[in-house]
Amino acid sequence: MLTTNYYNDFFEFGQQKINFSFFELSLPDDDPVYTLKKVMEELDFSGLLANCSDKGRTGYNPIMMYAVVTYANMRGIRSVDRIVDLCERDLAFIWLTRGQKPKRDAFYDFKNRKLTSDVLDDLNYQFMRRLQKEGLVTLKELFIDGTKIEANANRYTFVWRGSINYHLAGLLDSIDQLFEKYNSFLQENDYGTKYELGNAQMFVIEGMDKVREVIEKNRKRKLVKHKKLSNNRIIEIDNCSPLEIRKLQNNLTLIADNEGIEFVYGKGKRKPALQQAA
């Protein structure tokens, strides 16, 4: 019931009344806030709402709070104080909040207790996938040869996708080996069954075979001093975020704690197999 109420309230499903004070707001028709809310209708908020309680005083709608934080990020705004100010002064933020004015404590409580790293990672993944499906963004624009990366400026102004792919191939090989080592360790010691831990798997959806092929060709061309081939193919990867790696480490730490396995440090000390896997 709590989930349905929050969802219907934010997206105004089943509501017949019009608040004319908001009807008169003169937001541009192409303001991205409209796209944001429309795309969000397709997201699964069950993870976020699971962190909310229906006991005690009702707080701000968590879906609305996520929308505000996401819209702020779209505009390059990270400061909570700045977001609070915009909720009182900016038409788009006022439209999202429907005139409510969340304060600093509300945003910090939301970020610390409800919008956990796992929930945020899941929602942002859904959000980007939905934007891509609607044709509103393309992941192919992430690395463009010679394109300036607008971030904290330093002398590394340009990122070349061919170079990125070359190093990424080696990195993915290392990660894949890590996953295989983790799975073998669980199976050999029957820890997967004992602690109900499934096998870890990295999925490279498309592009990697072609990248490896070009890398190998370029190695041969280098020997005869021929010009390198372009290696700008898009690699689409799933289930390979730092959070996934962190989950594996947490699982290994859980096993160590329950099995009484102590980690050792320093030269000349033999590390247990579990520590080597971690």
Coordinates of N, CA and C in Angstrom, one line a residue, residues 62-262:
P62 N 9.6 9.7 -1.2 CA 10.9 9.3 -1.6 C 11.1 9.4 -3.1
I63 N 10.1 9.1 -3.9 CA 10.2 9.2 -5.4 C 10.4 10.6 -5.8
M64 N 9.7 11.5 -5.1 CA 9.9 12.9 -5.4 C 11.3 13.4 -5.0
M65 N 11.8 12.9 -3.9 CA 13.1 13.3 -3.5 C 14.2 12.8 -4.5
Y66 N 14.0 11.6 -5.0 CA 14.9 11.0 -6.0 C 14.9 11.9 -7.3
A67 N 13.6 12.3 -7.6 CA 13.5 13.1 -8.9 C 14.2 14.4 -8.7
V68 N 14.1 15.0 -7.5 CA 14.7 16.3 -7.3 C 16.3 16.2 -7.3
V69 N 16.8 15.1 -6.7 CA 18.2 14.9 -6.7 C 18.7 14.6 -8.1
T70 N 18.0 13.8 -8.8 CA 18.4 13.5 -10.2 C 18.4 14.7 -11.1
Y71 N 17.3 15.5 -11.0 CA 17.2 16.7 -11.8 C 18.3 17.7 -11.5
A72 N 18.6 17.8 -10.2 CA 19.8 18.6 -9.8 C 21.1 18.2 -10.4
N73 N 21.3 16.8 -10.4 CA 22.5 16.3 -11.0 C 22.6 16.5 -12.5
M74 N 21.4 16.5 -13.1 CA 21.3 16.7 -14.6 C 21.8 18.2 -14.9
R75 N 21.6 19.1 -13.9 CA 22.0 20.5 -14.1 C 23.3 20.8 -13.5
G76 N 24.0 19.7 -13.1 CA 25.4 19.9 -12.5 C 25.4 20.4 -11.1
I77 N 24.3 20.2 -10.4 CA 24.2 20.7 -9.0 C 24.3 19.6 -8.0
R78 N 25.3 19.7 -7.1 CA 25.5 18.6 -6.1 C 25.3 19.1 -4.7
S79 N 25.4 20.4 -4.4 CA 25.3 20.9 -3.1 C 23.9 20.8 -2.6
V80 N 23.7 20.2 -1.4 CA 22.4 20.1 -0.8 C 21.8 21.5 -0.5
D81 N 22.6 22.4 0.0 CA 22.1 23.7 0.3 C 21.6 24.4 -1.0
R82 N 22.3 24.2 -2.1 CA 21.8 24.8 -3.4 C 20.5 24.1 -3.8
I83 N 20.4 22.8 -3.6 CA 19.1 22.2 -4.0 C 18.0 22.7 -3.1
V84 N 18.2 22.9 -1.9 CA 17.2 23.4 -1.0 C 16.7 24.8 -1.4
D85 N 17.7 25.6 -1.8 CA 17.4 26.9 -2.3 C 16.6 26.9 -3.6
L86 N 16.9 26.0 -4.5 CA 16.2 25.9 -5.8 C 14.8 25.4 -5.6
C87 N 14.6 24.5 -4.6 CA 13.2 24.1 -4.3 C 12.3 25.2 -3.9
E88 N 12.8 26.3 -3.5 CA 12.0 27.5 -3.1 C 11.9 28.5 -4.2
R89 N 12.9 28.5 -5.1 CA 13.0 29.6 -6.1 C 12.9 29.2 -7.6
D90 N 13.2 28.0 -7.9 CA 13.3 27.6 -9.3 C 12.0 26.9 -9.7
L91 N 11.4 27.3 -10.8 CA 10.1 26.8 -11.3 C 10.1 25.3 -11.5
A92 N 11.2 24.8 -12.1 CA 11.2 23.3 -12.4 C 11.3 22.5 -11.1
F93 N 12.0 23.0 -10.1 CA 12.1 22.3 -8.8 C 10.8 22.4 -8.1
I94 N 10.2 23.6 -8.2 CA 8.9 23.8 -7.5 C 7.8 22.9 -8.2
W95 N 7.9 22.7 -9.5 CA 7.0 21.8 -10.2 C 7.1 20.4 -9.7
L96 N 8.4 20.0 -9.6 CA 8.7 18.6 -9.1 C 8.1 18.3 -7.7
T97 N 8.4 19.3 -6.8 CA 8.0 19.1 -5.4 C 6.6 19.5 -5.2
R98 N 5.9 20.1 -6.2 CA 4.5 20.6 -6.0 C 4.4 21.6 -4.9
G99 N 5.4 22.4 -4.8 CA 5.4 23.5 -3.8 C 6.0 23.1 -2.4
Q100 N 6.3 21.9 -2.2 CA 6.9 21.5 -0.9 C 8.3 22.0 -0.9
K101 N 8.8 22.2 0.3 CA 10.1 22.8 0.5 C 11.0 21.9 1.5
P102 N 11.5 20.8 0.9 CA 12.4 20.0 1.8 C 13.6 20.7 2.2
K103 N 14.0 20.6 3.5 CA 15.2 21.2 4.0 C 16.4 20.3 4.0
R104 N 17.5 20.8 4.5 CA 18.8 20.1 4.5 C 18.7 18.7 5.1
D105 N 18.0 18.7 6.3 CA 17.9 17.5 7.1 C 17.2 16.4 6.3
A106 N 16.1 16.9 5.6 CA 15.3 15.9 4.8 C 16.2 15.3 3.7
F107 N 17.0 16.1 3.0 CA 17.8 15.5 2.0 C 18.9 14.6 2.5
Y108 N 19.5 15.0 3.6 CA 20.6 14.2 4.2 C 20.0 12.9 4.7
D109 N 18.8 12.9 5.3 CA 18.2 11.7 5.8 C 17.9 10.8 4.6
F110 N 17.4 11.4 3.5 CA 17.0 10.6 2.3 C 18.2 10.0 1.7
K111 N 19.3 10.7 1.6 CA 20.5 10.2 1.0 C 21.2 9.1 1.9
N112 N 21.2 9.3 3.2 CA 21.9 8.4 4.1 C 21.1 7.2 4.4
R113 N 19.8 7.3 4.5 CA 19.0 6.2 5.1 C 18.2 5.5 4.0
K114 N 17.8 6.2 3.0 CA 16.9 5.6 2.0 C 17.6 5.3 0.6
L115 N 18.3 6.3 0.1 CA 19.0 6.2 -1.2 C 20.4 5.6 -1.0
T116 N 20.4 4.4 -0.6 CA 21.7 3.7 -0.3 C 22.4 3.5 -1.6
S117 N 23.7 3.2 -1.6 CA 24.5 3.1 -2.8 C 23.9 2.0 -3.7
D118 N 23.5 0.9 -3.2 CA 22.9 -0.1 -4.1 C 21.6 0.3 -4.7
V119 N 20.8 1.0 -4.0 CA 19.5 1.6 -4.6 C 19.8 2.6 -5.6
L120 N 20.7 3.5 -5.3 CA 21.1 4.6 -6.3 C 21.7 4.0 -7.5
D121 N 22.6 3.0 -7.4 CA 23.2 2.3 -8.5 C 22.1 1.7 -9.4
D122 N 21.1 1.0 -8.8 CA 20.1 0.3 -9.5 C 19.2 1.4 -10.3
L123 N 18.8 2.4 -9.6 CA 17.9 3.4 -10.2 C 18.6 4.1 -11.3
N124 N 19.8 4.5 -11.1 CA 20.5 5.2 -12.2 C 20.7 4.4 -13.4
Y125 N 21.0 3.1 -13.1 CA 21.1 2.1 -14.2 C 19.8 2.0 -15.0
Q126 N 18.7 1.9 -14.3 CA 17.4 1.8 -15.0 C 17.1 3.1 -15.8
F127 N 17.5 4.2 -15.1 CA 17.2 5.5 -15.7 C 18.0 5.7 -17.0
M128 N 19.3 5.4 -17.0 CA 20.1 5.5 -18.2 C 19.6 4.6 -19.3
R129 N 19.3 3.3 -18.9 CA 18.8 2.4 -19.9 C 17.5 2.9 -20.6
R130 N 16.6 3.5 -19.7 CA 15.4 4.0 -20.3 C 15.6 5.1 -21.2
L131 N 16.5 6.0 -20.9 CA 16.8 7.1 -21.8 C 17.4 6.6 -23.1
Q132 N 18.2 5.6 -23.0 CA 18.8 5.0 -24.2 C 17.7 4.4 -25.1
K133 N 16.8 3.7 -24.4 CA 15.7 3.0 -25.2 C 14.8 4.0 -25.9
E134 N 14.6 5.2 -25.3 CA 13.8 6.2 -25.9 C 14.6 7.0 -26.9
G135 N 15.9 6.7 -27.1 CA 16.7 7.5 -28.0 C 17.1 8.8 -27.6
L136 N 17.0 9.1 -26.3 CA 17.3 10.4 -25.7 C 18.8 10.5 -25.4
V137 N 19.5 9.4 -25.2 CA 21.0 9.5 -25.1 C 21.5 8.3 -25.8
T138 N 22.8 8.3 -26.2 CA 23.5 7.2 -26.8 C 24.8 7.0 -26.1
L139 N 25.1 5.8 -25.6 CA 26.3 5.5 -24.9 C 27.5 5.6 -25.8
K140 N 27.3 5.7 -27.1 CA 28.4 5.8 -28.1 C 29.1 7.2 -28.0
E141 N 28.5 8.1 -27.3 CA 29.1 9.4 -27.2 C 29.9 9.6 -25.9
L142 N 30.1 8.5 -25.2 CA 30.9 8.5 -24.0 C 32.3 8.8 -24.2
F143 N 32.9 8.2 -25.2 CA 34.3 8.4 -25.6 C 34.3 8.7 -27.1
I144 N 34.7 9.9 -27.5 CA 34.8 10.3 -28.9 C 36.2 10.8 -29.1
D145 N 36.9 10.3 -30.2 CA 38.3 10.6 -30.4 C 38.5 12.1 -30.4
G146 N 39.3 12.6 -29.6 CA 39.7 14.0 -29.6 C 38.7 14.9 -28.9
T147 N 37.6 14.3 -28.3 CA 36.6 15.2 -27.6 C 37.1 15.6 -26.3
K148 N 36.9 16.8 -26.0 CA 37.3 17.3 -24.6 C 36.4 16.8 -23.6
I149 N 36.9 16.4 -22.5 CA 36.1 15.9 -21.4 C 35.9 17.1 -20.4
E150 N 34.7 17.5 -20.3 CA 34.4 18.7 -19.5 C 34.3 18.3 -18.0
A151 N 35.4 18.3 -17.3 CA 35.4 17.9 -15.9 C 36.4 18.9 -15.3
N152 N 37.0 18.4 -14.2 CA 38.0 19.2 -13.5 C 39.2 19.3 -14.5
A153 N 39.5 20.5 -15.0 CA 40.5 20.6 -16.1 C 41.9 20.3 -15.6
N154 N 42.6 19.6 -16.3 CA 44.1 19.3 -16.0 C 44.7 19.1 -17.4
R155 N 46.0 18.7 -17.3 CA 46.7 18.6 -18.6 C 46.3 17.4 -19.4
Y156 N 45.5 16.4 -18.8 CA 45.0 15.3 -19.6 C 43.6 15.7 -20.2
T157 N 43.6 16.6 -21.2 CA 42.4 17.1 -21.7 C 41.7 16.2 -22.6
F158 N 42.4 15.3 -23.3 CA 41.7 14.5 -24.3 C 41.8 13.0 -24.0
V159 N 40.7 12.4 -24.2 CA 40.7 10.9 -24.0 C 40.5 10.3 -25.4
W160 N 41.3 9.3 -25.7 CA 41.2 8.7 -27.0 C 40.6 7.3 -26.8
R161 N 39.5 7.0 -27.5 CA 38.7 5.8 -27.3 C 39.5 4.6 -27.7
G162 N 40.4 4.7 -28.7 CA 41.2 3.5 -29.1 C 42.1 3.1 -28.0
S163 N 42.7 4.1 -27.3 CA 43.6 3.8 -26.2 C 42.8 3.2 -25.0
I164 N 41.6 3.8 -24.8 CA 40.7 3.3 -23.7 C 40.4 1.8 -24.0
N165 N 40.0 1.4 -25.2 CA 39.7 0.1 -25.5 C 40.9 -0.9 -25.3
Y166 N 42.1 -0.4 -25.7 CA 43.3 -1.2 -25.5 C 43.5 -1.6 -24.1
H167 N 43.4 -0.7 -23.2 CA 43.7 -0.9 -21.8 C 42.5 -1.6 -21.1
L168 N 41.3 -1.3 -21.7 CA 40.1 -1.9 -21.1 C 40.0 -3.4 -21.4
A169 N 40.5 -3.8 -22.5 CA 40.6 -5.3 -22.8 C 41.4 -6.0 -21.8
G170 N 42.6 -5.5 -21.4 CA 43.4 -6.1 -20.4 C 42.7 -6.1 -19.0
L171 N 42.1 -5.0 -18.7 CA 41.4 -4.9 -17.4 C 40.3 -5.9 -17.3
L172 N 39.5 -6.0 -18.4 CA 38.4 -7.0 -18.4 C 38.9 -8.4 -18.2
D173 N 40.0 -8.7 -18.9 CA 40.6 -10.0 -18.7 C 41.0 -10.3 -17.2
S174 N 41.5 -9.3 -16.6 CA 41.9 -9.5 -15.2 C 40.7 -9.7 -14.3
I175 N 39.6 -8.9 -14.6 CA 38.4 -9.0 -13.8 C 37.7 -10.4 -14.0
D176 N 37.8 -10.9 -15.3 CA 37.2 -12.2 -15.6 C 37.9 -13.3 -14.9
Q177 N 39.3 -13.2 -14.8 CA 40.1 -14.1 -14.0 C 39.7 -14.1 -12.6
L178 N 39.5 -12.9 -12.1 CA 39.1 -12.7 -10.6 C 37.8 -13.4 -10.4
F179 N 36.8 -13.3 -11.3 CA 35.5 -13.9 -11.1 C 35.7 -15.5 -11.1
E180 N 36.5 -16.0 -12.0 CA 36.8 -17.4 -12.1 C 37.4 -17.9 -10.9
K181 N 38.4 -17.2 -10.3 CA 39.1 -17.6 -9.1 C 38.1 -17.6 -7.9
Y182 N 37.2 -16.6 -7.9 CA 36.2 -16.6 -6.8 C 35.3 -17.8 -6.9
N183 N 34.8 -18.1 -8.1 CA 33.9 -19.2 -8.2 C 34.5 -20.5 -7.9
S184 N 35.8 -20.7 -8.3 CA 36.5 -21.9 -8.0 C 36.7 -22.1 -6.6
F185 N 37.0 -21.0 -5.9 CA 37.2 -21.1 -4.4 C 35.9 -21.5 -3.7
L186 N 34.8 -21.0 -4.1 CA 33.5 -21.3 -3.5 C 33.2 -22.8 -3.8
Q187 N 33.4 -23.2 -5.0 CA 33.0 -24.6 -5.3 C 33.9 -25.6 -4.7
E188 N 35.2 -25.4 -4.6 CA 36.2 -26.3 -4.1 C 36.0 -26.5 -2.6
N189 N 35.5 -25.5 -1.9 CA 35.3 -25.5 -0.4 C 33.8 -25.7 0.0
D190 N 33.0 -25.8 -1.0 CA 31.5 -25.9 -0.8 C 30.9 -24.7 0.0
Y191 N 31.6 -23.6 -0.1 CA 31.1 -22.4 0.6 C 29.9 -21.8 -0.1
G192 N 29.7 -22.0 -1.4 CA 28.6 -21.5 -2.1 C 27.3 -22.0 -1.6
T193 N 27.3 -23.4 -1.3 CA 26.1 -24.0 -0.8 C 25.9 -23.6 0.7
K194 N 27.0 -23.6 1.5 CA 26.9 -23.4 2.9 C 26.4 -22.0 3.2
Y195 N 26.8 -21.0 2.4 CA 26.5 -19.6 2.7 C 25.5 -19.0 1.7
E196 N 24.9 -19.9 0.8 CA 23.9 -19.5 -0.2 C 24.5 -18.4 -1.1
L197 N 25.7 -18.6 -1.6 CA 26.3 -17.6 -2.5 C 26.3 -18.2 -3.9
G198 N 25.8 -17.5 -4.8 CA 25.8 -17.9 -6.2 C 27.1 -17.6 -6.9
N199 N 27.3 -18.2 -8.0 CA 28.5 -17.9 -8.8 C 28.5 -16.4 -9.3
A200 N 29.6 -15.8 -9.4 CA 29.7 -14.5 -10.0 C 30.1 -14.6 -11.4
Q201 N 29.5 -13.7 -12.2 CA 29.7 -13.8 -13.7 C 29.8 -12.4 -14.3
M202 N 30.8 -12.2 -15.1 CA 30.9 -10.9 -15.8 C 30.3 -11.1 -17.2
F203 N 29.5 -10.2 -17.6 CA 28.9 -10.2 -19.0 C 29.5 -9.1 -19.8
V204 N 30.1 -9.5 -20.9 CA 30.5 -8.5 -22.0 C 29.5 -8.7 -23.1
I205 N 28.6 -7.7 -23.2 CA 27.4 -7.9 -24.1 C 27.9 -7.9 -25.6
E206 N 28.6 -6.9 -26.0 CA 29.0 -6.8 -27.4 C 30.3 -6.0 -27.6
G207 N 31.0 -6.3 -28.6 CA 32.1 -5.4 -29.0 C 33.5 -5.9 -28.7
M208 N 33.6 -6.8 -27.6 CA 34.9 -7.1 -27.2 C 35.7 -8.0 -28.2
D209 N 35.1 -8.9 -28.8 CA 35.8 -9.8 -29.8 C 36.4 -8.9 -30.9
K210 N 35.7 -7.9 -31.4 CA 36.2 -7.1 -32.4 C 37.4 -6.3 -31.9
V211 N 37.3 -5.8 -30.7 CA 38.4 -5.0 -30.1 C 39.6 -5.8 -30.0
R212 N 39.5 -7.1 -29.5 CA 40.7 -8.0 -29.3 C 41.3 -8.3 -30.7
E213 N 40.4 -8.4 -31.7 CA 40.9 -8.7 -33.1 C 41.8 -7.6 -33.6
V214 N 41.3 -6.3 -33.4 CA 42.1 -5.2 -33.8 C 43.4 -5.0 -33.0
I215 N 43.3 -5.3 -31.7 CA 44.5 -5.2 -30.9 C 45.6 -6.1 -31.4
E216 N 45.2 -7.4 -31.7 CA 46.1 -8.3 -32.2 C 46.7 -7.9 -33.6
K217 N 45.9 -7.4 -34.4 CA 46.3 -6.9 -35.8 C 47.3 -5.8 -35.6
N218 N 47.1 -4.9 -34.6 CA 48.0 -3.8 -34.4 C 49.3 -4.2 -33.9
R219 N 49.3 -5.3 -33.1 CA 50.6 -5.8 -32.6 C 51.5 -6.3 -33.7
K220 N 50.8 -6.9 -34.7 CA 51.6 -7.4 -35.8 C 52.0 -6.3 -36.7
R221 N 51.1 -5.3 -36.9 CA 51.5 -4.1 -37.7 C 52.6 -3.3 -37.1
K222 N 52.7 -3.3 -35.8 CA 53.8 -2.6 -35.2 C 55.1 -3.2 -35.5
L223 N 55.1 -4.5 -35.6 CA 56.4 -5.2 -35.9 C 57.0 -4.8 -37.2
V224 N 56.1 -4.5 -38.2 CA 56.5 -4.2 -39.5 C 56.4 -2.7 -39.8
K225 N 56.2 -1.9 -38.6 CA 56.1 -0.5 -38.6 C 55.0 0.1 -39.6
H226 N 53.9 -0.6 -39.5 CA 52.7 -0.1 -40.3 C 51.8 0.7 -39.3
K227 N 51.0 1.6 -39.9 CA 50.2 2.5 -39.1 C 49.1 1.6 -38.4
K228 N 48.8 2.0 -37.2 CA 47.8 1.3 -36.4 C 46.4 1.4 -37.0
L229 N 45.6 0.4 -36.9 CA 44.2 0.4 -37.3 C 43.4 1.1 -36.2
S230 N 42.3 1.8 -36.6 CA 41.4 2.4 -35.6 C 40.7 1.4 -34.8
N231 N 40.6 1.6 -33.5 CA 40.0 0.6 -32.6 C 39.0 1.3 -31.7
N232 N 37.9 1.9 -32.4 CA 37.0 2.7 -31.7 C 35.6 2.1 -31.5
R233 N 35.6 0.8 -31.5 CA 34.3 0.1 -31.4 C 33.8 0.3 -30.0
I234 N 32.4 0.4 -29.9 CA 31.8 0.5 -28.6 C 31.7 -0.8 -27.9
I235 N 32.1 -0.9 -26.6 CA 32.0 -2.1 -25.8 C 30.9 -1.8 -24.8
E236 N 29.9 -2.7 -24.8 CA 28.8 -2.6 -23.8 C 28.9 -3.6 -22.8
I237 N 29.1 -3.2 -21.5 CA 29.3 -4.1 -20.4 C 28.2 -4.1 -19.4
D238 N 27.9 -5.2 -18.9 CA 26.9 -5.3 -17.8 C 27.4 -6.0 -16.6
N239 N 26.9 -5.7 -15.4 CA 27.3 -6.5 -14.2 C 28.8 -6.4 -13.9
C240 N 29.4 -5.3 -14.2 CA 30.8 -5.2 -13.9 C 31.1 -3.8 -13.3
S241 N 30.5 -3.4 -12.3 CA 30.7 -2.2 -11.6 C 31.5 -2.4 -10.4
P242 N 32.1 -1.3 -9.8 CA 32.8 -1.5 -8.5 C 32.0 -2.1 -7.4
L243 N 30.7 -1.8 -7.5 CA 29.8 -2.4 -6.5 C 29.8 -3.9 -6.5
E244 N 29.8 -4.5 -7.8 CA 29.8 -5.9 -7.9 C 31.1 -6.5 -7.4
I245 N 32.2 -5.9 -7.6 CA 33.5 -6.3 -7.1 C 33.5 -6.2 -5.5
R246 N 32.8 -5.2 -5.0 CA 32.8 -5.0 -3.6 C 31.9 -6.1 -2.9
K247 N 30.9 -6.5 -3.6 CA 30.0 -7.6 -3.1 C 30.8 -8.9 -3.0
L248 N 31.7 -9.2 -3.9 CA 32.5 -10.4 -3.8 C 33.4 -10.3 -2.6
Q249 N 34.0 -9.1 -2.4 CA 34.9 -9.0 -1.3 C 34.1 -9.1 0.1
N250 N 32.9 -8.6 0.1 CA 32.1 -8.7 1.3 C 31.7 -10.2 1.6
N251 N 31.5 -10.9 0.5 CA 31.2 -12.4 0.7 C 32.4 -13.1 1.2
L252 N 33.6 -12.8 0.7 CA 34.8 -13.5 1.2 C 35.1 -13.1 2.7
T253 N 34.8 -11.8 3.0 CA 35.0 -11.4 4.4 C 34.0 -12.1 5.3
L254 N 32.8 -12.4 4.9 CA 31.8 -13.1 5.6 C 32.2 -14.5 5.9
I255 N 32.8 -15.2 4.9 CA 33.3 -16.5 5.0 C 34.5 -16.6 6.0
A256 N 35.3 -15.6 5.9 CA 36.5 -15.5 6.8 C 36.1 -15.4 8.3
D257 N 35.1 -14.5 8.5 CA 34.6 -14.3 9.9 C 34.0 -15.6 10.5
N258 N 33.2 -16.3 9.6 CA 32.5 -17.4 10.1 C 33.3 -18.7 10.2
E259 N 34.4 -18.7 9.4 CA 35.3 -19.9 9.4 C 36.5 -19.7 10.3
G260 N 36.6 -18.5 10.9 CA 37.7 -18.3 11.8 C 39.0 -18.2 11.1
I261 N 39.0 -17.7 9.9 CA 40.2 -17.6 9.1 C 40.8 -16.2 9.3
E262 N 42.1 -16.2 9.7 CA 42.7 -14.9 10.0 C 43.6 -14.5 8.8

